[in-house]
Amino acid sequence: MMAKNKEPRPPSYAVSVVGLSGTEKDKGNCGVGKSCLCNRFVRSKADEYYPEHTSVLSTIDFGGRVVNNDHFLYWGDVTQSGEDGIECRIHVIEQTEFIDDQTFLPHRSTNLQPYIKRAAASKLQSAEKLMYICTDQLGLEQDFEQKQMPEGKLSIDGFLLCIDVSQGCNRKFDDQLKFVNNLYIQLSKSKKPIIIAATKCDECVDHYLREVQAFASNKKNLVVVETSARFNVNVETCFTALVQMMDKTRGKPKIIPYLDAYKTQRQLVVTATDKFEKLVQTVRDYHATWKTVSNKLKNHPDYEEYINLEGTKKAKNTFSKHIEQLKQEHIRKRKEEYINALPRALNTLLSNLDEIEHLSWSEALKLIEKRPDFQSCFVVLEKTPWDETDHIDKVNDRRIPFDLLTTLEAEKVYQNHVQHLISEKRRVEMKEKFKKTLEKIQFISPGQPWEEVICFVMEDEAFKYITDADSKEVYGRHQREIVEKAKEEFQEMLFEHSELFYDLDLNATPSSDKMSEIHAVLSEEPRYKALQKLAPDRESLLLKHIGFVYHPTKETCLSGQNCMDIKVEQLLANSLLQLDHGRSNLYHDSANIDKVNLFILGKDGLAQELANEIRTQSTDDEYALDGKIYELDLRPVDAKSPYLLTQLWTSTFKPHGCFCVFNSIESLNFIGECIAKIRAEASQIRRDKYMANLPFTLILANQRDSVSKNLPILRHQGQQLANKLQCPFVDVPAGTYPRKFNETQIKQALRGVLEAVKHHFDVVSPVPTIKDLSEADLRIVMCAMCGDPFSVDLILSPFLDSHSCSAAQAGQNNSLMLDKIIGEKRRRIQITILSYHSSIGVRKDELVHGYILVYSAKRKASMGMLRAFLSEVQDTIPVQLVAVTDSQADFFENEAIKELMTEGEHIATEITAKFTALYSLSQYHRQTEVFTLFFSDVLEKKNMIESSYMSDSTRETTHTSEDVFSRSPRGSSLDYNYPDSEDDAEGPPPYSPIGDDVRLLPTPSDRSKYRLDLEGNEYPIHSTPLNCHDHERNHKVPPPIKPKPLVPRTNVKKLDPNLLKTIEAGIGKNPRKQPSRMPAAPPEDIDQSDNYAEPIDTIFKHKAFDDIYAVPDDSQNRVIKVRNSIVINAQGDEENGFSDRMSKSHGERRPSKYKYKSKTLFSKAKSYYRRTHSDASDDEAFTTSKTKRKGRHRGSEEDPLLSPVETWKGGIDNPAITSDQELDDKKMKKKTHKGKEDKKQKKKAKAFNPPIRRNWESNYFGMPLQDLVTLEKPIPLFVEKCVQFIEDTGLCTEGLYRVSGNKTDQDNIQKQFDQDHDISLESMEVTVNAVAGALKAFFADLPDPLIPYSLHQELLETSKILDRTERLHELKEIVKKFHPVNYDVFKYVITHLNRVSQQYKTNFMTADNLSICFWPTLMRPDFENREFLSTTKIHQSVIETFIQQCQFFFYNGEIVETPNPVACQPPPSNTVQMVEPMVPLQLPPPLQPQLIQPQLPADPLGII
């Protein structure tokens, strides 16, 4: 009885698997599948299934523990659970017959019975018999799992009879069936359950299976199970069915037919395979190994299921295939990358079409290999093909394997590359041709939309060739160029009018009056009008310019990197600072120099011989000379070396001198050429002043091998060359010496170098101390304009090329120092080079002894900036004007240059300044001596200039006068006190100092008064001084007059006319001159109110000063009342007026400004004011403004803005002319009326005739439409043929009617039709575009347009109707007014165009596009008629409406709803802008509302 604490053991059954066995004769070449069936059941995993099991064994294997001398195998046991959950253990025994591998007879065993009886045994016994696994186990049992048959014996509970239903291996099925029948009889005797397993059903023969089933049906309770051990189909089912027969308590299993079971099993396999493949596809690196991946996946259920069903081998194969796919995909991508990169490589290496156009691919490959960039684009591999090498793993190496180029794909890429170059060349040519076409169209203005231009270029050949994108890109580029050019010209214009802006003050906002003044002046300029369509950009440029006036730093400079301050700093940093640094390193302590660097220059080894001789006389490169030890560093250089200049210029070796050795005439000449080459390289190319001044020493070598008579010749020639080069010559000493070089020669040469070094240091003084720098004798400011067309080194060359030039104090990057002998002493002159915008702060705040004002004679803006700057310079400070141009010939060959140079010389004459010119192509004017006279003049006036500066600074701190009105725009008010009359208007205040890099000192508000220097300054014309007579003539002053007393009046607004006439008469009568009291300019040359001299006693009634003139040079020129006395308003600071302490000024001349000394400068500023105030009322205008003035300097005749001094001359639309308002109104009305009459007459007289396109006579084309139709055929035959051809063959052609065909084909079509009206267009083999062009040409050649001119105005008016339905009905009525012939043809054409537009998805020709192409053809516009041009967009939209609403207009259809209906209102103003550049615009200047200020009552004379 079983213990209670032990669970019952599951029932155990032993199944014996039997079947045909024996020798090969009995069973054939292979068995019936007993072993495979047992293997699959006991170990169902695919990895544990072995398809091959042999029965031929050696005696040893047969006697092993697995076989154990028995003819049966123990396969082990399987625990199986039924559907009811009851487990059972099944032991599997296979009955077979083992054959001896020697005798091929059955092995002898303990049981000698035949197989049939032995297989039917129900009791089996074999001691210590081991479980069988596979054939490899035999003999190696210890390497496999060892499991013994339980207790060494088993009782068989049932039999599984195997029958092979496959074709078999050399075996007859009938013999097998006979054997099975006998075996079954023996098995039946055991009374044990039997089941037949039809094996190898995957290779089943149908009738074999039927015979087996028939065999089983004849037996009682014999079941047949169709199995396949290979695919694991029904294997478990047959064993389960046998167990059920042994244990009736179990449910009867369902026997499934093989095909159904196979499908179920395969479905499991397929599902598992899909899951496994998805799992494998997560691996993306084709370098991954199966071992690594399997270790990661071994616990994944999908992986385990697939391994169990299909096995590791299949899994590995699947993985390998995936890896190979990844690799091939990688190779494919790399190849695709290489092929895609090949065009770029070909563009790099074979970009020249002329070179490769006729080369084959093989020839091109040879050419590629010879290119220097070959290695950067291609790689030649040692092993090929490339996809089987490790190159595929070099992802970072983008070079293309060269063997890839042998493929057809690469050759195709090359052919495409050649074709691309050809088409690209043609495309580029056409784009450039189209660009030139656009450049020829004069009316294209900056900012003009492309849509307004397209209709004028549609017939252009280049436009037809290129794409829409290209045409827009070319037009965009053209627009950018003309816009950029217009902006540059506008900016240049602003600089030319610099006087307009220099009264703008720091931190102030321009008033509306000032902005109106600016716009009024500029609006007369064509360059202003050119930006009419870009008004916001124009305003932005103007405000940016004004902002620069407020903040003129090099960072905000409008010239960018061409700012003069930046370029000067860069040049000085390269030229001076590096030179001085090198000098300081070499010569700082010349008295104690202990190391000497020497170059030795010679020919044919002489340099090396001299170096060896010097080293022989030295000890460890140390040479004793005059009691001192010097370390020598020798660098011998062969004069014939091609690297001579490279060896001389090294950053690590700076020579103190150069020994040049020679021993023949030839070597001497060669040495001379080398020295000249070195100096030229140093001074002209490298700008290396140190090397340019390098001391050279000529040394003559001893002529021991030559005839002694040659020595005197060499000595003489050497001395001559030394004199020419200004260097020492070391001769051969007297006596006979065995060596080429003597110790005396070497010491003499070395002493010369040391002396040269010391002398050079003493003269140049390259590193002055801070104290020396601060004690400059003269401070000169050189001003130049940013962006001038000359190099900075040209204007600095007079200083930089001087040996006495050095760097200024540290931190002054824009200054240099000159040591020059002026008079009898050496003077230190500090030259500060600044742009004009940076110089403004220096002019107002710092002590400057003189100005060198540079301007380009090629640029009006440069002269304008100079005038604006010079106007505000104190006239006590000497000025040198410098005009820069290429050569003296420019003055005679170029009128513009001549005019600017003449103007500069004229200004210099007026202000008694010096004038010179610098020529970029001349070396003479680059010498410092150009400015020697100017420096002398500055030095002579130095004390007066400094006294004036100090006096002004002191007066500023002690000034206490009280002003009635606003002191200056610098105050809190933003209003400018502009004069209300042109007659007392002066130049506004100068630019505000804003330069960040310029030291700003407090601006002196008043200047002291000095007595005029009676000797004056010498004035050179082109750097030559004037004679004494000219000198006196340049200092004429107005005569003293006996002034009338001024009667004080209250509330006086204007001068009494009688008083005014008396003053004018007094000025004109007095011929006397008074050199010590002079106004800014002779009064007869100036407007009668332009800063004329007023007698002081008229103002002050003081007898002691009857003959003294007061110069009213304040910036407003207004007479105001201060403390019960009348003084001249100095705009708040009294800079140029009188202070209330007049006693100090009676004996001195008050410094004025140059604008009051120069008629040109003053009249230029006045002219701007006249322009903006020319429309003043009669009360405001001063009568003397109409008086003709004399002696004016001639200005430009081309541009009225550049000749403001001629504003008194009459002319059309001259804003400077003041006139009576009523007369002006009458003249304007008369002019307007006359203009209208002229326009009407011109309109009637002019008939528009279209140009004749044809160049041959035709009886058809160009004839009236009525002559080409009949009642039977209302459509011209040519039109009908063309439309029929287009609709039959090319309705879907892209760009139809936009892209025109070949012009020759179009003419040929019409010529052929002229000859034969029945010709077939299809037979001519012409393109659709050519036919379309010929059709358009037909309508273009008609005498009258298809849409009559008489109806154009009605169409225009109707298009303005707002209601869409009403507008369409009105258009329909207008169409009915067409001539019947025109109506029929128009209907036919519009219907055709409607059909074309319906194919817009393929031909891209919408109704809008077609209307753009066809409206000029149908309406025949007169493009010379400006009124017509202004309505082009409306006419185009009308044609678009006809095309869209074709059914409504001609076929009584409904109105079609279109996404883009015809505009319901007149076109916007921009449609008119197409012709605006041709119409002079009179627009008011744009005002900013927030800046508009209330206008003050007019006060023409400024008298309060």
PDB file of C-alpha atoms in Angstrom, residues 209-367:
ATOM      1  CA  LEU A 209      -1.052   5.232 -48.588  1.00  0.00           C
ATOM      2  CA  ARG A 210      -4.341   3.830 -49.883  1.00  0.00           C
ATOM      3  CA  GLU A 211      -2.955   0.317 -49.729  1.00  0.00           C
ATOM      4  CA  VAL A 212      -1.880   0.882 -46.130  1.00  0.00           C
ATOM      5  CA  GLN A 213      -5.334   2.181 -45.281  1.00  0.00           C
ATOM      6  CA  ALA A 214      -6.852  -0.815 -47.034  1.00  0.00           C
ATOM      7  CA  PHE A 215      -4.528  -3.081 -45.092  1.00  0.00           C
ATOM      8  CA  ALA A 216      -5.622  -1.493 -41.818  1.00  0.00           C
ATOM      9  CA  SER A 217      -9.279  -1.599 -42.687  1.00  0.00           C
ATOM     10  CA  ASN A 218      -9.096  -5.375 -43.012  1.00  0.00           C
ATOM     11  CA  LYS A 219      -7.825  -5.590 -39.480  1.00  0.00           C
ATOM     12  CA  LYS A 220      -9.846  -5.116 -36.379  1.00  0.00           C
ATOM     13  CA  ASN A 221      -9.328  -1.864 -34.486  1.00  0.00           C
ATOM     14  CA  LEU A 222      -6.217  -1.025 -36.485  1.00  0.00           C
ATOM     15  CA  VAL A 223      -5.732   2.736 -36.818  1.00  0.00           C
ATOM     16  CA  VAL A 224      -3.491   4.452 -39.362  1.00  0.00           C
ATOM     17  CA  VAL A 225      -1.831   7.771 -38.460  1.00  0.00           C
ATOM     18  CA  GLU A 226      -0.186   9.727 -41.313  1.00  0.00           C
ATOM     19  CA  THR A 227       3.090  11.153 -40.008  1.00  0.00           C
ATOM     20  CA  SER A 228       6.179  13.067 -41.112  1.00  0.00           C
ATOM     21  CA  ALA A 229       9.134  13.118 -38.760  1.00  0.00           C
ATOM     22  CA  ARG A 230      10.921  15.693 -40.911  1.00  0.00           C
ATOM     23  CA  PHE A 231       8.150  18.280 -40.489  1.00  0.00           C
ATOM     24  CA  ASN A 232       6.978  16.974 -37.103  1.00  0.00           C
ATOM     25  CA  VAL A 233       3.459  16.219 -38.357  1.00  0.00           C
ATOM     26  CA  ASN A 234       1.216  13.869 -36.290  1.00  0.00           C
ATOM     27  CA  VAL A 235       4.260  12.341 -34.553  1.00  0.00           C
ATOM     28  CA  GLU A 236       2.902  13.010 -31.104  1.00  0.00           C
ATOM     29  CA  THR A 237      -0.601  12.072 -32.258  1.00  0.00           C
ATOM     30  CA  CYS A 238       0.312   8.489 -33.105  1.00  0.00           C
ATOM     31  CA  PHE A 239       1.940   7.898 -29.691  1.00  0.00           C
ATOM     32  CA  THR A 240      -0.984   9.562 -27.900  1.00  0.00           C
ATOM     33  CA  ALA A 241      -3.471   7.398 -29.794  1.00  0.00           C
ATOM     34  CA  LEU A 242      -1.538   4.267 -28.784  1.00  0.00           C
ATOM     35  CA  VAL A 243      -1.528   5.348 -25.129  1.00  0.00           C
ATOM     36  CA  GLN A 244      -5.301   5.835 -25.291  1.00  0.00           C
ATOM     37  CA  MET A 245      -5.692   2.332 -26.548  1.00  0.00           C
ATOM     38  CA  MET A 246      -3.584   1.113 -23.624  1.00  0.00           C
ATOM     39  CA  ASP A 247      -5.482   3.280 -21.116  1.00  0.00           C
ATOM     40  CA  LYS A 248      -9.186   3.332 -21.893  1.00  0.00           C
ATOM     41  CA  THR A 249      -9.769   6.048 -19.295  1.00  0.00           C
ATOM     42  CA  ARG A 250      -8.140   8.632 -21.552  1.00  0.00           C
ATOM     43  CA  GLY A 251     -10.076  10.493 -24.144  1.00  0.00           C
ATOM     44  CA  LYS A 252      -9.844   9.171 -27.631  1.00  0.00           C
ATOM     45  CA  PRO A 253      -7.593  11.441 -29.674  1.00  0.00           C
ATOM     46  CA  LYS A 254      -8.712  12.887 -32.973  1.00  0.00           C
ATOM     47  CA  ILE A 255      -6.809  11.482 -35.881  1.00  0.00           C
ATOM     48  CA  ILE A 256      -6.123  14.374 -38.237  1.00  0.00           C
ATOM     49  CA  PRO A 257      -5.336  13.781 -41.907  1.00  0.00           C
ATOM     50  CA  TYR A 258      -1.804  14.572 -42.897  1.00  0.00           C
ATOM     51  CA  LEU A 259      -2.587  17.587 -45.075  1.00  0.00           C
ATOM     52  CA  ASP A 260      -4.625  19.286 -42.379  1.00  0.00           C
ATOM     53  CA  ALA A 261      -2.040  18.562 -39.738  1.00  0.00           C
ATOM     54  CA  TYR A 262       0.713  19.705 -42.073  1.00  0.00           C
ATOM     55  CA  LYS A 263      -1.038  23.040 -42.669  1.00  0.00           C
ATOM     56  CA  THR A 264      -1.462  23.563 -38.958  1.00  0.00           C
ATOM     57  CA  GLN A 265       2.178  22.786 -38.315  1.00  0.00           C
ATOM     58  CA  ARG A 266       3.396  24.978 -41.147  1.00  0.00           C
ATOM     59  CA  GLN A 267       1.266  27.833 -39.877  1.00  0.00           C
ATOM     60  CA  LEU A 268       3.019  27.551 -36.549  1.00  0.00           C
ATOM     61  CA  VAL A 269       6.368  27.579 -38.305  1.00  0.00           C
ATOM     62  CA  VAL A 270       5.441  30.527 -40.521  1.00  0.00           C
ATOM     63  CA  THR A 271       4.221  32.560 -37.556  1.00  0.00           C
ATOM     64  CA  ALA A 272       7.322  31.762 -35.581  1.00  0.00           C
ATOM     65  CA  THR A 273       9.478  32.576 -38.602  1.00  0.00           C
ATOM     66  CA  ASP A 274       7.835  35.977 -39.073  1.00  0.00           C
ATOM     67  CA  LYS A 275       8.330  36.809 -35.439  1.00  0.00           C
ATOM     68  CA  PHE A 276      11.936  35.686 -35.565  1.00  0.00           C
ATOM     69  CA  GLU A 277      12.674  37.623 -38.738  1.00  0.00           C
ATOM     70  CA  LYS A 278      11.240  40.770 -37.194  1.00  0.00           C
ATOM     71  CA  LEU A 279      13.417  40.118 -34.218  1.00  0.00           C
ATOM     72  CA  VAL A 280      16.452  39.697 -36.446  1.00  0.00           C
ATOM     73  CA  GLN A 281      15.631  42.857 -38.399  1.00  0.00           C
ATOM     74  CA  THR A 282      16.234  44.872 -35.270  1.00  0.00           C
ATOM     75  CA  VAL A 283      19.901  44.263 -36.015  1.00  0.00           C
ATOM     76  CA  ARG A 284      21.039  47.117 -38.314  1.00  0.00           C
ATOM     77  CA  ASP A 285      24.781  46.628 -38.241  1.00  0.00           C
ATOM     78  CA  TYR A 286      25.979  44.177 -40.811  1.00  0.00           C
ATOM     79  CA  HIS A 287      29.129  43.628 -38.764  1.00  0.00           C
ATOM     80  CA  ALA A 288      27.130  41.888 -36.027  1.00  0.00           C
ATOM     81  CA  THR A 289      27.910  38.163 -35.386  1.00  0.00           C
ATOM     82  CA  TRP A 290      25.500  35.338 -34.717  1.00  0.00           C
ATOM     83  CA  LYS A 291      27.152  34.544 -31.421  1.00  0.00           C
ATOM     84  CA  THR A 292      26.623  38.045 -30.091  1.00  0.00           C
ATOM     85  CA  VAL A 293      23.071  38.350 -31.333  1.00  0.00           C
ATOM     86  CA  SER A 294      21.994  34.861 -30.176  1.00  0.00           C
ATOM     87  CA  ASN A 295      23.277  35.553 -26.670  1.00  0.00           C
ATOM     88  CA  LYS A 296      21.167  38.693 -26.543  1.00  0.00           C
ATOM     89  CA  LEU A 297      18.051  36.959 -27.886  1.00  0.00           C
ATOM     90  CA  LYS A 298      18.243  33.580 -26.189  1.00  0.00           C
ATOM     91  CA  ASN A 299      15.666  34.435 -23.553  1.00  0.00           C
ATOM     92  CA  HIS A 300      13.239  36.032 -25.952  1.00  0.00           C
ATOM     93  CA  PRO A 301      10.115  33.843 -26.422  1.00  0.00           C
ATOM     94  CA  ASP A 302       9.974  34.411 -30.166  1.00  0.00           C
ATOM     95  CA  TYR A 303      13.591  33.374 -30.474  1.00  0.00           C
ATOM     96  CA  GLU A 304      13.104  30.224 -28.391  1.00  0.00           C
ATOM     97  CA  GLU A 305       9.965  29.220 -30.278  1.00  0.00           C
ATOM     98  CA  TYR A 306      11.696  29.511 -33.631  1.00  0.00           C
ATOM     99  CA  ILE A 307      14.742  27.610 -32.408  1.00  0.00           C
ATOM    100  CA  ASN A 308      12.515  24.816 -31.161  1.00  0.00           C
ATOM    101  CA  LEU A 309      10.594  24.604 -34.424  1.00  0.00           C
ATOM    102  CA  GLU A 310      13.281  25.245 -37.019  1.00  0.00           C
ATOM    103  CA  GLY A 311      16.561  24.885 -35.179  1.00  0.00           C
ATOM    104  CA  THR A 312      19.659  26.959 -34.663  1.00  0.00           C
ATOM    105  CA  LYS A 313      21.015  26.207 -38.094  1.00  0.00           C
ATOM    106  CA  LYS A 314      18.038  27.703 -39.863  1.00  0.00           C
ATOM    107  CA  ALA A 315      18.014  30.597 -37.454  1.00  0.00           C
ATOM    108  CA  LYS A 316      21.652  31.251 -38.216  1.00  0.00           C
ATOM    109  CA  ASN A 317      20.980  31.030 -41.935  1.00  0.00           C
ATOM    110  CA  THR A 318      18.130  33.497 -41.568  1.00  0.00           C
ATOM    111  CA  PHE A 319      20.420  35.800 -39.606  1.00  0.00           C
ATOM    112  CA  SER A 320      23.173  35.444 -42.212  1.00  0.00           C
ATOM    113  CA  LYS A 321      20.776  36.308 -45.002  1.00  0.00           C
ATOM    114  CA  HIS A 322      19.685  39.378 -43.081  1.00  0.00           C
ATOM    115  CA  ILE A 323      23.282  40.421 -42.494  1.00  0.00           C
ATOM    116  CA  GLU A 324      24.052  39.933 -46.164  1.00  0.00           C
ATOM    117  CA  GLN A 325      21.041  42.032 -47.080  1.00  0.00           C
ATOM    118  CA  LEU A 326      22.257  44.746 -44.727  1.00  0.00           C
ATOM    119  CA  LYS A 327      25.659  44.604 -46.318  1.00  0.00           C
ATOM    120  CA  GLN A 328      24.276  44.709 -49.828  1.00  0.00           C
ATOM    121  CA  GLU A 329      21.988  47.557 -48.837  1.00  0.00           C
ATOM    122  CA  HIS A 330      24.980  49.380 -47.408  1.00  0.00           C
ATOM    123  CA  ILE A 331      26.943  48.756 -50.603  1.00  0.00           C
ATOM    124  CA  ARG A 332      23.981  49.898 -52.658  1.00  0.00           C
ATOM    125  CA  LYS A 333      23.704  53.098 -50.661  1.00  0.00           C
ATOM    126  CA  ARG A 334      27.432  53.722 -50.887  1.00  0.00           C
ATOM    127  CA  LYS A 335      27.304  53.137 -54.611  1.00  0.00           C
ATOM    128  CA  GLU A 336      24.346  55.481 -54.880  1.00  0.00           C
ATOM    129  CA  GLU A 337      26.260  58.066 -52.852  1.00  0.00           C
ATOM    130  CA  TYR A 338      29.273  57.663 -55.118  1.00  0.00           C
ATOM    131  CA  ILE A 339      27.156  57.960 -58.259  1.00  0.00           C
ATOM    132  CA  ASN A 340      25.408  61.017 -56.814  1.00  0.00           C
ATOM    133  CA  ALA A 341      28.752  62.528 -55.844  1.00  0.00           C
ATOM    134  CA  LEU A 342      30.252  61.826 -59.252  1.00  0.00           C
ATOM    135  CA  PRO A 343      28.639  64.868 -60.950  1.00  0.00           C
ATOM    136  CA  ARG A 344      30.188  67.132 -58.313  1.00  0.00           C
ATOM    137  CA  ALA A 345      33.574  65.498 -58.843  1.00  0.00           C
ATOM    138  CA  LEU A 346      33.224  65.888 -62.591  1.00  0.00           C
ATOM    139  CA  ASN A 347      32.246  69.528 -62.115  1.00  0.00           C
ATOM    140  CA  THR A 348      35.437  69.970 -60.116  1.00  0.00           C
ATOM    141  CA  LEU A 349      37.807  68.103 -62.423  1.00  0.00           C
ATOM    142  CA  LEU A 350      36.127  68.413 -65.815  1.00  0.00           C
ATOM    143  CA  SER A 351      34.386  71.757 -65.687  1.00  0.00           C
ATOM    144  CA  ASN A 352      35.723  73.018 -69.007  1.00  0.00           C
ATOM    145  CA  LEU A 353      33.294  72.068 -71.740  1.00  0.00           C
ATOM    146  CA  ASP A 354      35.728  72.915 -74.534  1.00  0.00           C
ATOM    147  CA  GLU A 355      38.157  70.391 -73.112  1.00  0.00           C
ATOM    148  CA  ILE A 356      35.824  67.389 -72.806  1.00  0.00           C
ATOM    149  CA  GLU A 357      33.019  68.009 -75.268  1.00  0.00           C
ATOM    150  CA  HIS A 358      34.442  65.537 -77.801  1.00  0.00           C
ATOM    151  CA  LEU A 359      36.171  63.100 -75.415  1.00  0.00           C
ATOM    152  CA  SER A 360      34.975  59.558 -74.877  1.00  0.00           C
ATOM    153  CA  TRP A 361      34.546  58.227 -71.354  1.00  0.00           C
ATOM    154  CA  SER A 362      37.780  56.256 -71.480  1.00  0.00           C
ATOM    155  CA  GLU A 363      39.678  59.334 -72.658  1.00  0.00           C
ATOM    156  CA  ALA A 364      38.031  61.387 -69.945  1.00  0.00           C
ATOM    157  CA  LEU A 365      39.179  58.856 -67.317  1.00  0.00           C
ATOM    158  CA  LYS A 366      42.780  59.339 -68.389  1.00  0.00           C
ATOM    159  CA  LEU A 367      42.329  63.078 -68.165  1.00  0.00           C
TER     160      LEU A 367
END
